[in-house]
Every structure is written in structure tokens, then in C-alpha cells.
Tab-separated table of C-alpha atoms and ligand atoms in Angstrom:
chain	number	residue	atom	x	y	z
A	46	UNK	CA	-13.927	4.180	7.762
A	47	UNK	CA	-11.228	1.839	7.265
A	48	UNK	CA	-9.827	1.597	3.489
A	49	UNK	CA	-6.675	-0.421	2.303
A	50	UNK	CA	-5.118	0.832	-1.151
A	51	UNK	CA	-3.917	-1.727	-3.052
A	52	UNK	CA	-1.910	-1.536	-6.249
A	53	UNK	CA	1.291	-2.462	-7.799
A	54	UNK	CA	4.494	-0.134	-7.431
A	55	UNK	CA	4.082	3.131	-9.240
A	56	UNK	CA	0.378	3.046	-9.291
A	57	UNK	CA	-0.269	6.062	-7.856
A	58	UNK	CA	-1.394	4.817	-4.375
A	59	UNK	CA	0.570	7.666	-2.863
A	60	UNK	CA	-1.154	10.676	-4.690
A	61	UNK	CA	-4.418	9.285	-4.579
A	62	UNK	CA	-3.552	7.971	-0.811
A	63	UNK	CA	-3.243	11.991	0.086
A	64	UNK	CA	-5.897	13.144	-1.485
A	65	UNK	CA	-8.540	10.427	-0.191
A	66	UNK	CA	-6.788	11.264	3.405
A	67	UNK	CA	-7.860	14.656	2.966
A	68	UNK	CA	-11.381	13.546	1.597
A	69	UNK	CA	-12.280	11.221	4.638
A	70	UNK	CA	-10.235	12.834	7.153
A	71	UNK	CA	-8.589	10.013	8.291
A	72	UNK	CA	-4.888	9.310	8.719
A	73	UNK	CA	-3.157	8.053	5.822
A	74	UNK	CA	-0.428	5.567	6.980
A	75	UNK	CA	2.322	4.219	4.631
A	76	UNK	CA	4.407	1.280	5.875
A	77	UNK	CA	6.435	2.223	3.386
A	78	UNK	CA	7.242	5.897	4.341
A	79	UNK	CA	8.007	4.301	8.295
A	80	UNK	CA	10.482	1.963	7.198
A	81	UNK	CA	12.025	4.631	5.002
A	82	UNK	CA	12.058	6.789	8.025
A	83	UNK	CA	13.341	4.006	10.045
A	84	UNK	CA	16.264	3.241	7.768
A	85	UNK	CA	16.967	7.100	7.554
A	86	UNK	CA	17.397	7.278	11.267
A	87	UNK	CA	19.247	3.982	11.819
A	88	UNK	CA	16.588	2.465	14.185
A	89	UNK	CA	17.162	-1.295	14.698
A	90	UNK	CA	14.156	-1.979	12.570
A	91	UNK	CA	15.442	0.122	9.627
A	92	UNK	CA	18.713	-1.817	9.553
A	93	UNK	CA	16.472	-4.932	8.780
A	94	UNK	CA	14.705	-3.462	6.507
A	95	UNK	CA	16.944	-1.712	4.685
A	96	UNK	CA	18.761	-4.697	2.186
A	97	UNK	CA	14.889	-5.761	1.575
A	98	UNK	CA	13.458	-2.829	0.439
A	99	UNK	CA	16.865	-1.656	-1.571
A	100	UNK	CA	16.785	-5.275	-3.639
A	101	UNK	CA	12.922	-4.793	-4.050
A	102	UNK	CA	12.054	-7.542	-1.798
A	103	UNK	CA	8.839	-7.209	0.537
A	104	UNK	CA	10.374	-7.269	4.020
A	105	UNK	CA	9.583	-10.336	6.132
A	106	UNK	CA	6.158	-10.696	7.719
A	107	UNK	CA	7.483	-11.153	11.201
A	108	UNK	CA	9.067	-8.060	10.962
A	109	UNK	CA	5.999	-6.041	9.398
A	110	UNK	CA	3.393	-7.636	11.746
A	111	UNK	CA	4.966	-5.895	14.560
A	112	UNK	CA	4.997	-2.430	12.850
A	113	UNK	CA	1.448	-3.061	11.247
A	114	UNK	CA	-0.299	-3.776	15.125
A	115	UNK	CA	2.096	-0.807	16.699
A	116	UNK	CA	0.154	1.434	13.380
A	117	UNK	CA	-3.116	-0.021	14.303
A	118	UNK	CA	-2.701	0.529	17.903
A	119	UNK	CA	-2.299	4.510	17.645
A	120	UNK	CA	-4.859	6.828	19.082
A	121	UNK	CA	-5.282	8.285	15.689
A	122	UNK	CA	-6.429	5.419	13.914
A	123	UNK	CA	-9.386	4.982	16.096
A	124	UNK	CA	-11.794	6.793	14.098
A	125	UNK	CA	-10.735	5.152	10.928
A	126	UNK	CA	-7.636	4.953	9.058
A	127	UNK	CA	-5.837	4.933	5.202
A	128	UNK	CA	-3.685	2.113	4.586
A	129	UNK	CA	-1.412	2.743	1.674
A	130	UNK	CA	1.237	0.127	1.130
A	131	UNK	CA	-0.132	-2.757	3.773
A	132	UNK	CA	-1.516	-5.310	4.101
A	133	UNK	CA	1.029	-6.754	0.961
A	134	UNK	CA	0.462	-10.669	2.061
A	135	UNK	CA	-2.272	-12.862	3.267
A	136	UNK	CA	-0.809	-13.327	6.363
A	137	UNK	CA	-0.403	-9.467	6.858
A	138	UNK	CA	-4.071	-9.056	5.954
A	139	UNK	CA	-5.342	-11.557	8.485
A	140	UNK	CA	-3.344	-10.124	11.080
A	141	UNK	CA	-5.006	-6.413	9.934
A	142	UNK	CA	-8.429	-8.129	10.096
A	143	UNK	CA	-7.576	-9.554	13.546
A	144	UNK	CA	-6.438	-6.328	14.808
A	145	UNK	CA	-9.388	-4.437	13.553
A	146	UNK	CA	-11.768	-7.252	14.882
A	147	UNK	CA	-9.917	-6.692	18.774
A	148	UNK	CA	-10.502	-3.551	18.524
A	149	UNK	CA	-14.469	-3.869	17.221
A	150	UNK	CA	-13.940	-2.874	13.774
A	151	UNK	CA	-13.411	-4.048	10.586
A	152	UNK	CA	-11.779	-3.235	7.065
A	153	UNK	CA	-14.720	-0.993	5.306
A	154	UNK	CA	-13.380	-1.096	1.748
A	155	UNK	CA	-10.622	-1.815	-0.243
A	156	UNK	CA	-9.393	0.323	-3.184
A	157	UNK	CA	-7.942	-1.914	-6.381
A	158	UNK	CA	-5.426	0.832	-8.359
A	159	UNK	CA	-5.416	-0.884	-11.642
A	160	UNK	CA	-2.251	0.403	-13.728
A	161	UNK	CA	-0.901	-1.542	-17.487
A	162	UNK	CA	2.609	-2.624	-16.283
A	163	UNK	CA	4.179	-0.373	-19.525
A	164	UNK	CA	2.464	2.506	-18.007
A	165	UNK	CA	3.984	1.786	-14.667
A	166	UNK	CA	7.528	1.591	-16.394
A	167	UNK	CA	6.751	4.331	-17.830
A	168	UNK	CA	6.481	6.030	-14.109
A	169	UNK	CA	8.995	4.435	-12.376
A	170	UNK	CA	12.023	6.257	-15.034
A	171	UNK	CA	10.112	9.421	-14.513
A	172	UNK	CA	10.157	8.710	-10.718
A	173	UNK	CA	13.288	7.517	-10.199
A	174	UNK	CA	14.929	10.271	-12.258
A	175	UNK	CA	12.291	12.895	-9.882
A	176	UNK	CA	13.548	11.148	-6.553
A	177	UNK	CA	16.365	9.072	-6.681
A	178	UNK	CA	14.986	6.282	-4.841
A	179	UNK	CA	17.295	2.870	-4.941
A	180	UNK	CA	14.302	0.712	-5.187
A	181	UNK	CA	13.156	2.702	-8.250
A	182	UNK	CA	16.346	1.878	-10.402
A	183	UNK	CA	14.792	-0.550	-13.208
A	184	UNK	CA	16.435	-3.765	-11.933
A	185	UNK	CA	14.373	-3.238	-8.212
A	186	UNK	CA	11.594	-2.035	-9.945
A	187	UNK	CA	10.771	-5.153	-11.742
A	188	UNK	CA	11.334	-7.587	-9.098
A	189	UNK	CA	8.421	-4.968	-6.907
A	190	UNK	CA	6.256	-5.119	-10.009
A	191	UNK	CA	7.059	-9.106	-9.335
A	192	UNK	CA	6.671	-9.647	-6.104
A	193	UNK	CA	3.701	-7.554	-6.137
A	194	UNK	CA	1.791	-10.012	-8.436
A	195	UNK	CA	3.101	-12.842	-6.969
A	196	UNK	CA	2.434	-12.240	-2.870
A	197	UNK	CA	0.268	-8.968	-3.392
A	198	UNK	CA	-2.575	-9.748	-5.897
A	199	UNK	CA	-3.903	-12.768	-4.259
A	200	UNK	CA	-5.030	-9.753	-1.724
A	201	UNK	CA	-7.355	-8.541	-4.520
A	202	UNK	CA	-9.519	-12.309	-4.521
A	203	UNK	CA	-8.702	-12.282	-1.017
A	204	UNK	CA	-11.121	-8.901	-0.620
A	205	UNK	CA	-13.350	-9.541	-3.241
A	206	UNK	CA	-14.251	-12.763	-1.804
A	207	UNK	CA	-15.355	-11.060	1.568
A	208	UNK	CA	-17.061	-8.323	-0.561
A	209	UNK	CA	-15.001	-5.377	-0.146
A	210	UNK	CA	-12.635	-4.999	-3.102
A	211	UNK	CA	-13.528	-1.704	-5.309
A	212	UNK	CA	-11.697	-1.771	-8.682
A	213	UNK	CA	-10.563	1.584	-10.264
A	214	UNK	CA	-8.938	2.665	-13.231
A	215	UNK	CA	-5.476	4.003	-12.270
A	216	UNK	CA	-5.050	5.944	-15.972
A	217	UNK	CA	-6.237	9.402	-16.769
A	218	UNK	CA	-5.174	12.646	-14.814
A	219	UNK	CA	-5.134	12.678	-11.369
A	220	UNK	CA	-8.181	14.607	-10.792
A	221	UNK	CA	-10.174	11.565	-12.962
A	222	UNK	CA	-9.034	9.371	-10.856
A	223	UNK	CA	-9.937	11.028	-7.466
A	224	UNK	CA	-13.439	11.265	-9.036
A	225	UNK	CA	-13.378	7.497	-9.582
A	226	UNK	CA	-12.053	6.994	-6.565
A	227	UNK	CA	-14.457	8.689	-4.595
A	228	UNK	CA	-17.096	7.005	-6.902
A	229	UNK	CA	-16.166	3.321	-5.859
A	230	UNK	CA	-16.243	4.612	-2.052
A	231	UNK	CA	-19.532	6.230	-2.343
A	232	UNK	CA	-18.262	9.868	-1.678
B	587	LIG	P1	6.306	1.368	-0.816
B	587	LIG	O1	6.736	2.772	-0.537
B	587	LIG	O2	4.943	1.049	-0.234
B	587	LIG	O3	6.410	1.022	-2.278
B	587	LIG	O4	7.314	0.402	-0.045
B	587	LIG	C1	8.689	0.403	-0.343
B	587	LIG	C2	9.332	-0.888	0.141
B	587	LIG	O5	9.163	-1.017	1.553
B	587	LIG	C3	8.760	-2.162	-0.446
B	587	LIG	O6	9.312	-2.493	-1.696
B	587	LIG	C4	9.113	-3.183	0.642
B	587	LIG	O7	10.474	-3.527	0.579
B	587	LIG	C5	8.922	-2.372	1.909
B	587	LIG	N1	7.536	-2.476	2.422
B	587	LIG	C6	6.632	-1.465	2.571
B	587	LIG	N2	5.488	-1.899	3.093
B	587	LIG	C7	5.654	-3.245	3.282
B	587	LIG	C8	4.800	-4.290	3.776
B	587	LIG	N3	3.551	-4.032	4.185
B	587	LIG	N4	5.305	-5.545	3.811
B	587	LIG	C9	6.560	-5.819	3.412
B	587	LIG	N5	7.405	-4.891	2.921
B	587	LIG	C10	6.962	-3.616	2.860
């Protein structure tokens, strides 16, 4: 089964991304974690990324649609596979569909984390004090939560129009929201 988790910065994608990992036992892949590892270990395609994703800014689509089809490509994601983080544009979630369609298979469902942006604040001082992350400091935060409406959401018409968007509830303990979660997915 191929899911995409969608939802704005702080939203809990990550923590419901391991769990539901765990649940379908399928590989849970984070663009964001790779460029973070990329940018830790100096590879050429960290040092592009890096001054996008410290500002907040999405990093360009030429530069993801190269990491997204290398993802997609992996032995591991044959059977199915947890996208947490991408696609984040229409042209990113064409490309996935493309992809998918090469390789005979298709996105399966995609999960809607719906969060009140003062509850994500709310999260992203708790985070940011937790981790540290540059991204997380308030100014970065708020252009995510901005670009994320403004190049990300059209992603939640874009699935519903093909019939595979499945909205949860992003509020409640974590264990509530697993439950809805699995709910949406037909667990
Ligand atoms: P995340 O951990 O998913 O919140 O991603 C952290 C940052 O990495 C984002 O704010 C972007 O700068 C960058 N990033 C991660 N995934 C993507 C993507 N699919 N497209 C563009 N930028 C991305």
C-alpha cells in the first residue's frame, strides 16, 4: 500500500508516520530526514538544500524530483511505501504518480493531518526548545506554516479530486489519533 501524509509543519506527521510504518510494515520515508542527513554530511545535495530549508523555504522541485524518483526507485519500496513530508507541490505529486504508474502502481491513500495553526504554534516552541532545529525558530516556522498553505494544500483538492484524500483530526493524544488514523485507512 502506498500512503502519502500530508499536513502542515508540526502536525504530527512524524509520530503518526512511525507508528503507521510499524502498522503496515512498510518503509516510512521522510524527504525531510534525507536532506537533513544530506546537509549533516556535506553531500553536494545538502549544500543546496541547506539555505532553503534553514529560511523555511520548500527546496526547489528540480532538486527534489531527483531525490523523490532515487526514493521511489529503492528495492524497499516495492511492496509499498510511507511518504511523510513529499509530495509538497503539484508538480512533485505528478512526478510521484508517474513514478508509481512506471512502475505499475499507484498512490493507495492519502492521509490529511488536520492541526488549528495556534495548536501548531503551540508545538513548534515546545519542539524547537526539545530539538533545536533552525527551521523551528518562530520566524522559519511561520513562513513553513506559509508555504505549506500556499504550495502544499492545493495537494489536499488535488487527492480528493482523484478520490484518495482521508481527512483526520490531528488533536487528541497520540494514541486517538493512531486509532483515527487507522480508521480512515481501513485497518
Ligand atoms: P520536514 O522535516 O518534512 O518538515 O522538512 C524540513 C524542510 O526540508 C522543509 O521545510 C523544506 O525546506 C525541506 N523539504 C523536505 N521535504 C521537501 C519536499 N518534498 N519538497 C521541498 N522541500 C522539502
Amino acid at each position: 500500500m502506498n500512503v502519502i501524509l500530508l499536513g502542515p509543519p508540526g502536525c504530527g506527521k512524524g509520530t503518526q508516520g512511525a507508528l503507521l510504518a510499524k502498522e503496515l510494515g512498510a518503509p516510512r520515508v521522510s524527504t525531510g530526514d534525507l536532506l537533513r542527513a544530506a546537509v549533516k554530511d556535506g553531500t553536494p545535495l545538502g549544500v543546496t538544500a541547506t539555505g532553503f530549508m534553514d529560511k523555511g523555504l520548500l527546496v526547489p522541485d528540480e532538486v527534489i524530483l531527483g531525490l523523490i524518483s532515487e526514493v521511489l526507485a529503492r528495492p524497499e519500496a516495492g511492496k509499498g511505501i510511507l511518504m511523510d513530508g513529499f509530495p509538497r507541490t503539484t508538480a512533485q505529486a505528478d512526478a510521484v504518480g508517474d513514478l508509481l504508474a512506471k512502475r505499475g502502481t499507484q498512490v493507495d491513500a492519502v492521509l490529511s493531518l488536520e492541526v488549528p495553526d495556534a495548536e501548531l504554534v503551540t508545538r513548534m516552541q515546545g519542539r524547537a526548545a526539545a530539538e533545536g532545529r533552525a527551521d523551528d525558530k518562530p520566524d522559519a516556522f511561520n513562513l513553513r506554516l506559509k508555504v505549506y498553505r500556499e504550495q502544499t494544500a492545493p495537494l489536499i483538492a488535488y487527492y480528493r479530486e482523484r478520490g484518495k484524500l482521508k481527512e483526520v483530526a490531528g488533536m487528541g493524544t497520540v494514541e486517538e489519533i493512531a486509532r483515527a488514523v487507522r480508521k480512515a485507512l481501513g485497518l
